[in-house]
Backbone as a ProteinNet text record, in pm:
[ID]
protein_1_A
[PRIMARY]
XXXXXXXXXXXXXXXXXXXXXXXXXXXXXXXXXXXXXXXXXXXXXXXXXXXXXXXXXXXXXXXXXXXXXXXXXXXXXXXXXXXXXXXXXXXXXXXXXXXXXXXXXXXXXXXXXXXXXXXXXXXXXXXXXXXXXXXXXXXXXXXXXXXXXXXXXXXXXXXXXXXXXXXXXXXXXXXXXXXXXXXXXXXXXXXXXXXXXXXXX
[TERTIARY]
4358.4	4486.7	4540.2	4671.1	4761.7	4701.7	4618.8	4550.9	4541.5	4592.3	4552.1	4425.2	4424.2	4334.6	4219.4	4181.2	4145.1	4028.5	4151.8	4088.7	4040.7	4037	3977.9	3857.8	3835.5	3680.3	3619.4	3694.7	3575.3	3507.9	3646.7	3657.7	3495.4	3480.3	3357.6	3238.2	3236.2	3159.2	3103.2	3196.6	3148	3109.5	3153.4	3122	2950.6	2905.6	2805.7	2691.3	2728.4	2635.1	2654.7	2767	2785	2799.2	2868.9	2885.2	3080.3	3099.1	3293.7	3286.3	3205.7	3260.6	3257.2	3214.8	3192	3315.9	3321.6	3478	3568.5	3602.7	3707.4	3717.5	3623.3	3628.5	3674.2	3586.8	3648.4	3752.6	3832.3	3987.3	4060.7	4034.7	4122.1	4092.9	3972.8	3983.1	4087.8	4092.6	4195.1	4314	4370.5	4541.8	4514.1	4412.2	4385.5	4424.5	4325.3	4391.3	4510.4	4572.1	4744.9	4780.9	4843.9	4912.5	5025.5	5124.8	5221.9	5169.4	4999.7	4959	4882.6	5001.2	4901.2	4891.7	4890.3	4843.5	4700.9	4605.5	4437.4	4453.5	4550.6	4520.7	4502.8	4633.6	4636.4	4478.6	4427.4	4273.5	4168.2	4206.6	4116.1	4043.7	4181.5	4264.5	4132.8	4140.8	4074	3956.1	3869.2	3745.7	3663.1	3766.8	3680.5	3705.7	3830.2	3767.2	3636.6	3655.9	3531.8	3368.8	3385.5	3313.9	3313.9	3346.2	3398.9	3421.8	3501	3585.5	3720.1	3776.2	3876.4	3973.5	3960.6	4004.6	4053.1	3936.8	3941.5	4057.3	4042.2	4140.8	4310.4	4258.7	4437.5	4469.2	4397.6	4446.2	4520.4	4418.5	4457.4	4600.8	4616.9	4744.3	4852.1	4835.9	4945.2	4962	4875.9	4884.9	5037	5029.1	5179.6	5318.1	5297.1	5452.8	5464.2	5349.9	5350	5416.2	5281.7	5344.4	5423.8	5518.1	5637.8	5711.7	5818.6	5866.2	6000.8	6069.5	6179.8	6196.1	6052.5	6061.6	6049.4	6035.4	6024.4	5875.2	5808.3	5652.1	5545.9	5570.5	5486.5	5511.8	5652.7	5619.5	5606.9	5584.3	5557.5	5419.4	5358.3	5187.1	5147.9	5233.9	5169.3	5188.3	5303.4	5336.7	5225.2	5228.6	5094.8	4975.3	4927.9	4775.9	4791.3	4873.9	4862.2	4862.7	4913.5	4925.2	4742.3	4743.4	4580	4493.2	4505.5	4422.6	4457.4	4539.1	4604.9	4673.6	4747.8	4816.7	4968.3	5026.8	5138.7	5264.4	5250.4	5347.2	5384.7	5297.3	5323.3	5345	5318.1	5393.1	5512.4	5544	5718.5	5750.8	5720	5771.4	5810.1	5638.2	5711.3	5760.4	5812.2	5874.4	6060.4	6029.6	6191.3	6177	6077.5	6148.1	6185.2	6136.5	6173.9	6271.4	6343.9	6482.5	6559	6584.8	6653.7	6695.2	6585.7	6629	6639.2	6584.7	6617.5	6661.4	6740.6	6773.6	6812.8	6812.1	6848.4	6675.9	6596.7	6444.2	6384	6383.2	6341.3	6222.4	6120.1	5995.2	5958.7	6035.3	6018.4	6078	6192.9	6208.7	6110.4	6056	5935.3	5843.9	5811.9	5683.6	5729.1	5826.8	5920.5	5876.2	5946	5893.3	5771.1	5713.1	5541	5517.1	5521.5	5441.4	5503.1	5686.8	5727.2	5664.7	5645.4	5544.7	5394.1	5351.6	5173.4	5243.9	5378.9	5354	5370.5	5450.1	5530.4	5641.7	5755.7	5897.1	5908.3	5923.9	5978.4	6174.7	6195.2	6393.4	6366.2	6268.8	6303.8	6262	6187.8	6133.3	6226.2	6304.8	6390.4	6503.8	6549.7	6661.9	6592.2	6476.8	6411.4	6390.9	6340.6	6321.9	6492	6616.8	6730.2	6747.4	6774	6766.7	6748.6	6606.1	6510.3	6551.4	6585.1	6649.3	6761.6	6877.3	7001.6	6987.1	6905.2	6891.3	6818.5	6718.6	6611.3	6659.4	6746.7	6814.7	6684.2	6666.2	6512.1	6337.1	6336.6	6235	6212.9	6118.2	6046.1	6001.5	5899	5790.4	5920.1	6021.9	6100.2	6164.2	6241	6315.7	6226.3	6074.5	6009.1	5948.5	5940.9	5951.6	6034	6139.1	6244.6	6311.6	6253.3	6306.1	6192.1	6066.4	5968.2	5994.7	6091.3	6087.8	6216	6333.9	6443.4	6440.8	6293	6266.8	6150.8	6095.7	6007	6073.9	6119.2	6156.8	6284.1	6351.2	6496.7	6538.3	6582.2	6602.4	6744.2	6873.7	6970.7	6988.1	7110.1	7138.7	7163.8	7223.9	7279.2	7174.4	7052.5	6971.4	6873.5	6829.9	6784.5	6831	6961.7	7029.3	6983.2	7008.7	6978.6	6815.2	6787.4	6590.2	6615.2	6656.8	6663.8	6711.6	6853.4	6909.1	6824.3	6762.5	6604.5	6526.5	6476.2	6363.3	6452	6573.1	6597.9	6615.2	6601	6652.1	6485.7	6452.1	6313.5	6251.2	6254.2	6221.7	6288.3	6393.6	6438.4	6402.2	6341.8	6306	6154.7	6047.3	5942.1	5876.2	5815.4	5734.6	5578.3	5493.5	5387.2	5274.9	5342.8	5315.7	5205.5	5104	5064.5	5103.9	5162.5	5187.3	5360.8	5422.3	5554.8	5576	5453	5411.1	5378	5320.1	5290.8	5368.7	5527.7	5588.2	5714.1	5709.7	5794.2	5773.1	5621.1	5602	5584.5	5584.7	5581.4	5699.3	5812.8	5986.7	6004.1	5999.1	6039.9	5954.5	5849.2	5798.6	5838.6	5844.8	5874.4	6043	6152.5	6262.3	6277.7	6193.2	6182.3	6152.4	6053.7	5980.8	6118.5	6175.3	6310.4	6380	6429	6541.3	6504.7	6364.2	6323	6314.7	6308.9	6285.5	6419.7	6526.7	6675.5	6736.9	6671.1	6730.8	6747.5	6876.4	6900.5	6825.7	6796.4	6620.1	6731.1
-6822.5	-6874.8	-6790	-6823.2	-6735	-6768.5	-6803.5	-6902.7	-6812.3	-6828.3	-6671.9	-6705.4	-6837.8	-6927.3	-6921.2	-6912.5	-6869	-6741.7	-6671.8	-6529.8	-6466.7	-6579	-6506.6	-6568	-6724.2	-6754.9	-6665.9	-6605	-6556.4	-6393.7	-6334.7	-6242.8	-6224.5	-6350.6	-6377.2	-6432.7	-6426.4	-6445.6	-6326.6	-6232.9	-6142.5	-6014.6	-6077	-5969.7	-5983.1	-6079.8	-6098.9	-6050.6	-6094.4	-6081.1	-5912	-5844.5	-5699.7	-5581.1	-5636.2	-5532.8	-5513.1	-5431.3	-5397	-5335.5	-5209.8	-5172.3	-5259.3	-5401.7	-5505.7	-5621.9	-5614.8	-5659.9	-5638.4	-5482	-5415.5	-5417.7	-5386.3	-5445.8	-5543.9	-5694.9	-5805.5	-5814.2	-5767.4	-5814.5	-5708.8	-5617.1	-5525.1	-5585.7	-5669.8	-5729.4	-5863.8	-5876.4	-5969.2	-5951.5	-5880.9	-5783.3	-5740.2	-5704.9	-5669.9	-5794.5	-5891.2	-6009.6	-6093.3	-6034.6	-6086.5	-6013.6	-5911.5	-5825.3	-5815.5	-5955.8	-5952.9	-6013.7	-6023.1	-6041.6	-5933.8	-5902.6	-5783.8	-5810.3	-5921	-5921.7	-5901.4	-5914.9	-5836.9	-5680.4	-5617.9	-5456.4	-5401.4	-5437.7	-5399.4	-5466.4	-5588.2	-5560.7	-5524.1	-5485.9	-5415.2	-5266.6	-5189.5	-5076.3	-5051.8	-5141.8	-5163.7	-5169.6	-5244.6	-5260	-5127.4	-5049.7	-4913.4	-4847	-4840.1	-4769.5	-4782.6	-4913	-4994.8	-4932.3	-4886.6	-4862.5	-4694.5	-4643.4	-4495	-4415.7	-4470.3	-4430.3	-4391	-4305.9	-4333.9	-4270.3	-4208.1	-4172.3	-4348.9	-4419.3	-4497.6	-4575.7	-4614	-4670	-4609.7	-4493.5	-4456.8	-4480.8	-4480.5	-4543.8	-4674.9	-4759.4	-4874.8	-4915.2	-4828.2	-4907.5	-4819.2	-4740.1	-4644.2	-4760.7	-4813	-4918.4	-5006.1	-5004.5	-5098	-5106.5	-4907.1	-4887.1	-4909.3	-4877.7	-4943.1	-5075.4	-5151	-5295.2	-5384.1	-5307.6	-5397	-5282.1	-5217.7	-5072.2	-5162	-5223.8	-5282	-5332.7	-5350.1	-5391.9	-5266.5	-5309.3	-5250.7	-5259.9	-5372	-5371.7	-5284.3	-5180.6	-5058.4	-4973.9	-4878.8	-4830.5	-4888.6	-4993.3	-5066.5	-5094.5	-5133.2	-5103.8	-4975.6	-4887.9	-4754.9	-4700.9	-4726.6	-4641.8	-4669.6	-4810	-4910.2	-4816.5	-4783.9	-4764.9	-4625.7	-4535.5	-4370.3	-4392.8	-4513.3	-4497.5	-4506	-4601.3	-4709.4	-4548.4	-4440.6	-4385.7	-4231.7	-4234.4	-4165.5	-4057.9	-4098.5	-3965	-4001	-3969	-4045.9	-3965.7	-3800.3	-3738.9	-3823.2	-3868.7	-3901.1	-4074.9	-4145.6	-4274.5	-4224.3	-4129.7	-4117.5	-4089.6	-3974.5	-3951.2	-4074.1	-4119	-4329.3	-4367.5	-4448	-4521.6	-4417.6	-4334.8	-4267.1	-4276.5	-4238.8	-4271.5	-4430.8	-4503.6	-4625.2	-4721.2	-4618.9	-4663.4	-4597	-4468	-4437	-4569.8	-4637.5	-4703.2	-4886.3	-4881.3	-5039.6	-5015.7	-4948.8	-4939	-5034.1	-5184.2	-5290.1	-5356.8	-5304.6	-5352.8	-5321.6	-5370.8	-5332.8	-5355.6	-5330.1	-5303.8	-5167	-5109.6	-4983.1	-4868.5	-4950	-4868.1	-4903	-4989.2	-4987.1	-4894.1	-4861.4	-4817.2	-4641.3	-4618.2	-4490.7	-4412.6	-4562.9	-4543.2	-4519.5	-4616	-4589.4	-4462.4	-4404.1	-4317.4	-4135.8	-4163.5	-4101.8	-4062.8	-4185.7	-4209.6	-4161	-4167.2	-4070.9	-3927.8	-3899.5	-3711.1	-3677.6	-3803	-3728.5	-3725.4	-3754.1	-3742.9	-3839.5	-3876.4	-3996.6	-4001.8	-3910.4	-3966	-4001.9	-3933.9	-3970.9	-4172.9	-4185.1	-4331.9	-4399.9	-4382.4	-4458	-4483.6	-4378	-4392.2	-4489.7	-4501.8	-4621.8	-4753.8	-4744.6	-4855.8	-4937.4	-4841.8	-4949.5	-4948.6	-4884.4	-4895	-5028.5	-5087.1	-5164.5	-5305.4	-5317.8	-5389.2	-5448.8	-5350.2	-5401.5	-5476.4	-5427.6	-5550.7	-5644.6	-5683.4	-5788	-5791.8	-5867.2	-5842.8	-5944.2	-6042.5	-6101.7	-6060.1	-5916.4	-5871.7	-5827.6	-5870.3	-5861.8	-5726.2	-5695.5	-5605.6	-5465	-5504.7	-5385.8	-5350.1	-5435.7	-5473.3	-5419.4	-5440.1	-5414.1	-5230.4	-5185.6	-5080.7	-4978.6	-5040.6	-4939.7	-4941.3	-5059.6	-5029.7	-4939.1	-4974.5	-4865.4	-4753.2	-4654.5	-4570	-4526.4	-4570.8	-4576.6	-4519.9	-4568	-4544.1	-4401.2	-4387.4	-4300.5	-4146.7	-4169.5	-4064.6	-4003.3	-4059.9	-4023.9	-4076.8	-3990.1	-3985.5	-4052.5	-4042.6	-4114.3	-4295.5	-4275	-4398.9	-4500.1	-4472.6	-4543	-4610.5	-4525.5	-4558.5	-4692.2	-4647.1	-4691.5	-4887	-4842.4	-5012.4	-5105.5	-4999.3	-5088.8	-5112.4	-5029.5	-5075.9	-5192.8	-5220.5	-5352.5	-5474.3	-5441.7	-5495	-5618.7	-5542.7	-5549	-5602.5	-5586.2	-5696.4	-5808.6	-5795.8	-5937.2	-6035.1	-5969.2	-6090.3	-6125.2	-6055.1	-6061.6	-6170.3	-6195.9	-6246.6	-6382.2	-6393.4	-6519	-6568.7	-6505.8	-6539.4	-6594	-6596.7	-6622.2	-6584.8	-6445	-6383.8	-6436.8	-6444.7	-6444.8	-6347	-6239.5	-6103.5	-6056.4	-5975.2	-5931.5	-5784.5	-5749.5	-5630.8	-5614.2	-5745.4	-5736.6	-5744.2	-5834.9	-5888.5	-5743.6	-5609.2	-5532.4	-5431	-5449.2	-5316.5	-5406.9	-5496.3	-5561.6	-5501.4	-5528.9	-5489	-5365.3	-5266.9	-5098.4	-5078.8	-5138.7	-5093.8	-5087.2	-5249.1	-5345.5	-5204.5	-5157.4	-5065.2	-4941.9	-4893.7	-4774.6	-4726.3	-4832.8	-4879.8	-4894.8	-4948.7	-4952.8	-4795.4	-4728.9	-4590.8	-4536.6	-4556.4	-4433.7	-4444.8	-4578.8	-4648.4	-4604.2	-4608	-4536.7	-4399.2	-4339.8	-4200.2	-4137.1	-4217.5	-4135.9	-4208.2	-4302.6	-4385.4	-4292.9	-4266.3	-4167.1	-4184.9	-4049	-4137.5	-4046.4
-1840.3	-1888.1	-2003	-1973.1	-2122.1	-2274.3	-2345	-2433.5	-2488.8	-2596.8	-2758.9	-2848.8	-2835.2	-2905.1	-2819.6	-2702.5	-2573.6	-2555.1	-2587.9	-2607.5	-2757.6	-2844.1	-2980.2	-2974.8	-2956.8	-2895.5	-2831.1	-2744	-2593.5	-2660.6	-2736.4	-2819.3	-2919.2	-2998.5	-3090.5	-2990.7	-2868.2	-2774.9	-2718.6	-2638.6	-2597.5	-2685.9	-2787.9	-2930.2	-2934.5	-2933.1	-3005.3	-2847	-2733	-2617.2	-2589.2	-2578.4	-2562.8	-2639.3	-2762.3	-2830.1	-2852.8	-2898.4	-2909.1	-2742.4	-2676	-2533.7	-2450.3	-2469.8	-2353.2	-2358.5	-2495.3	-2524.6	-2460.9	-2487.1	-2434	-2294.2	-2218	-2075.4	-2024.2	-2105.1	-2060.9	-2078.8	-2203	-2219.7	-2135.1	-2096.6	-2009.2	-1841.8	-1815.5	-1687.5	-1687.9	-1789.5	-1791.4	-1781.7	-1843.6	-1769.4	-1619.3	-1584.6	-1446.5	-1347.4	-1387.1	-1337.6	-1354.5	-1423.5	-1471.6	-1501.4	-1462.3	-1532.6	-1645.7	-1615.3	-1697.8	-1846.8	-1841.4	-1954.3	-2032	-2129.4	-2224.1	-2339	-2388.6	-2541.9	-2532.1	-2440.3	-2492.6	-2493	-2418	-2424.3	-2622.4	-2694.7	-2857.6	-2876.6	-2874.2	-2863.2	-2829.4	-2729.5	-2658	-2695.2	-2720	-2791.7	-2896.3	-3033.9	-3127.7	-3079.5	-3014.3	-2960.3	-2863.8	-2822.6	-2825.5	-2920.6	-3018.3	-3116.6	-3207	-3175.9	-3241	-3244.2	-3104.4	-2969.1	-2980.2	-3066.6	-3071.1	-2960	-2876.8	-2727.1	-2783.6	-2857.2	-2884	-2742.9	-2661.5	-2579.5	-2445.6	-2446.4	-2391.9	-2455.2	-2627	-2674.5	-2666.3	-2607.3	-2639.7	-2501.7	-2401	-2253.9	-2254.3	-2315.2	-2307.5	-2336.3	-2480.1	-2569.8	-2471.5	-2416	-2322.1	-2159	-2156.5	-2005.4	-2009.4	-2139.9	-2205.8	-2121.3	-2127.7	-2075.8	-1915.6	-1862.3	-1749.1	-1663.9	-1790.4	-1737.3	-1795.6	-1924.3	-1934.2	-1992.1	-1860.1	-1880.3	-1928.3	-1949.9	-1986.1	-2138.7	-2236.6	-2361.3	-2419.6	-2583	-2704.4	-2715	-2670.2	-2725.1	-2703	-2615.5	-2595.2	-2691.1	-2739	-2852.8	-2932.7	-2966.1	-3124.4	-3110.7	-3006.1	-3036.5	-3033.6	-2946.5	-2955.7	-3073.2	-3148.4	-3299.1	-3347.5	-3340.3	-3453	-3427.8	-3306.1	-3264.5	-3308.8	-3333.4	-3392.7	-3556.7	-3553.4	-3711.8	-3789	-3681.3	-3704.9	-3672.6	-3607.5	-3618.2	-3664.4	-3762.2	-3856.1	-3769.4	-3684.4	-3596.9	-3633.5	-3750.9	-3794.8	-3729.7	-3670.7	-3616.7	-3475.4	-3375.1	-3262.4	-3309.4	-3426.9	-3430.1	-3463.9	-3496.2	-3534	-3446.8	-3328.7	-3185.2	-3089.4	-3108.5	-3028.6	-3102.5	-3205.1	-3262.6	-3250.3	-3253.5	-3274.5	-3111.4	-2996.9	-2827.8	-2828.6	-2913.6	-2883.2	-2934.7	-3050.5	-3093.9	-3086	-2952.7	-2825	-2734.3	-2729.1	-2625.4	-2654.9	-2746.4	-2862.1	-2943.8	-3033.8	-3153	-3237.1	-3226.5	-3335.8	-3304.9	-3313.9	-3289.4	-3446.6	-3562.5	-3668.3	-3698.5	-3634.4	-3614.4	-3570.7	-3474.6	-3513.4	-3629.7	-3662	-3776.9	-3870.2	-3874.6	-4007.4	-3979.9	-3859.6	-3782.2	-3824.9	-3787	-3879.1	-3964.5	-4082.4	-4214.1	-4281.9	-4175	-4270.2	-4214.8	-4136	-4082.2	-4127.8	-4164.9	-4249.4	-4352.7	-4452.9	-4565.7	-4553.3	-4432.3	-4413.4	-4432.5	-4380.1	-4369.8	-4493.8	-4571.2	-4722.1	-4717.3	-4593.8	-4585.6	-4645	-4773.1	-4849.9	-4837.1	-4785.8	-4740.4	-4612	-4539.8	-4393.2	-4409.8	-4474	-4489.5	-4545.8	-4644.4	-4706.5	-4601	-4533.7	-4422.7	-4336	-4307.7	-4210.2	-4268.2	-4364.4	-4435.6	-4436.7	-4478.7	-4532	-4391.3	-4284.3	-4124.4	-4104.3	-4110	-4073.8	-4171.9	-4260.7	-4370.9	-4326.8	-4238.7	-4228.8	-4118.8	-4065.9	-3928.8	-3901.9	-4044.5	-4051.4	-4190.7	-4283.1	-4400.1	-4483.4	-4417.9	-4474.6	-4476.9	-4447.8	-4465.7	-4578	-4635.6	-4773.8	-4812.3	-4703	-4708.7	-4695.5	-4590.4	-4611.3	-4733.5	-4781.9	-4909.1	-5035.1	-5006.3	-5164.2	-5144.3	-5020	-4984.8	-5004.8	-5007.6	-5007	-5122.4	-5214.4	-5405.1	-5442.6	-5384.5	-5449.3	-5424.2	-5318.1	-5283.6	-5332.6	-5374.2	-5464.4	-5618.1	-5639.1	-5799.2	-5839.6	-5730.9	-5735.5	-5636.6	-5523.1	-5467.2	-5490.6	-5593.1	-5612.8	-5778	-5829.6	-5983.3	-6023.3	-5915.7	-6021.9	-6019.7	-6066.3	-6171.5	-6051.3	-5952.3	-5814.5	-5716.6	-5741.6	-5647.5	-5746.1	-5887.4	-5947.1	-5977.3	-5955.1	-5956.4	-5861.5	-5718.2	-5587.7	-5603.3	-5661.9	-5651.6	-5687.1	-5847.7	-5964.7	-5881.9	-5791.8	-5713	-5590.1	-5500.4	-5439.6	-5464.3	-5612.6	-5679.7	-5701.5	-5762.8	-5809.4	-5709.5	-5552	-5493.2	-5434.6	-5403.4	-5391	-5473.8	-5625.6	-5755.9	-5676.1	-5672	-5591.3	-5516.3	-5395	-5270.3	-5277.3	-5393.6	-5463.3	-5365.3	-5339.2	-5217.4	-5265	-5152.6	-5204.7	-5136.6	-5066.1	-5031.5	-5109.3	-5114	-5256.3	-5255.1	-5151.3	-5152.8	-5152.2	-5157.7	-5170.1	-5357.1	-5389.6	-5589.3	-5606.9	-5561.4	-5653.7	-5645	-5528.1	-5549.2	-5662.6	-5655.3	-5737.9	-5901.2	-5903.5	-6022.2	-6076.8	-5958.8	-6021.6	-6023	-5920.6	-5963.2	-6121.5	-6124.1	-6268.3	-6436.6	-6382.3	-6464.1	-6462.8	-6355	-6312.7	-6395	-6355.3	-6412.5	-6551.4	-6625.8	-6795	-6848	-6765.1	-6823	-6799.7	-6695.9	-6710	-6838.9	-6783.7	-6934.9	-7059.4	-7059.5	-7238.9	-7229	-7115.9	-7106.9	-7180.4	-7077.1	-7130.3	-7216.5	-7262.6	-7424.7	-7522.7	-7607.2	-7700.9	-7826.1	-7877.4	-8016.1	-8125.5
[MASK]
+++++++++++++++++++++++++++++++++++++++++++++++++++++++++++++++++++++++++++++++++++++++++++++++++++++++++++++++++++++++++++++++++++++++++++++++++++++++++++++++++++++++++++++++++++++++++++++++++++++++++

């Protein structure tokens, strides 16, 4: 059965009788037997890496486009699964083939950004990040991303506002992120060190 709850039992089951490669089997016989069911493949994926197959794992998360050639959710696990195994050029290749063909999908523009952020293109990330922002205007994690990257990757006065801008609504929105709480708090710092930097003495 379709059961997510289902498959994380059976998951801590066959973990313990096989190992991660016995895992991965079972949950890939299971798309076998349903195909239009692939939420075990992204686990599966993981479970030979687990399994140090990584070849096996990159099959898996590629079965995606196969069997649901009409969504977004193949490059967005596939970005995910290059990112997860630090191949951040080919998550930008999928994630940019896959907002060719979804482009209001702001999950891959995050997928973009971060992976922007592994090469060092800190503009190419910021253009993804506010991308990804305008079309999920309640994303946090984007929003605190893209003030941290406002204040650190770019020096004037314009950008520096919209960071301040960013936190304050953020500050409103009372995140309890810890990773949305600690870019909040390197802006808010980051922002003072300037202010005293170019304060006239």
């Amino acid at each position: 059965p379709r059961s997510h709850r289902v498959i994380t039992n059976l998951i801590a089951l066959w973990s313990r009788q096989g190992g991660p490669a016995a895992t991965a089997n079972h949950l890939v016989a299971l798309t076998d037997q349903d195909p239009g069911f692939t939420y075990p493949l992204p686990i599966a994926a993981r479970a030979w890496l687990e399994a140090s197959q990584p070849r096996q794992a990159e099959q898996t998360i590629r079965r995606m486009f196969t069997l649901l050639p009409g969504s977004s959710l193949p490059y967005r696990e596939a970005a995910s699964f290059y990112l997860l195994v630090d191949r951040p050029s080919e998550a930008i290749s999928t994630a940019t083939d896959g907002i060719a063909q979804f482009p209001a999908d702001p999950d891959l523009h995050l997928l973009q950004a971060r992976a922007s952020l592994q090469l060092g293109d800190r503009e190419a990330a910021i253009r993804s990040f506010d991308e990804a922002l305008r079309l999920r205007p309640d994303d946090q994690l984007a929003a605190a991303q893209l003030a941290r990257l406002l204040v650190t990757a770019r020096k004037d006065s314009g950008s520096r506002a919209r960071a301040l801008a960013l936190v304050h609504d953020l500050q409103f929105d009372q995140p309890s992120d810890e990773e949305v709480l600690t870019a909040i708090g390197e802006v808010g710092q980051l922002a003072r060190q300037i202010d005293a930097a170019q304060r006239p003495r």
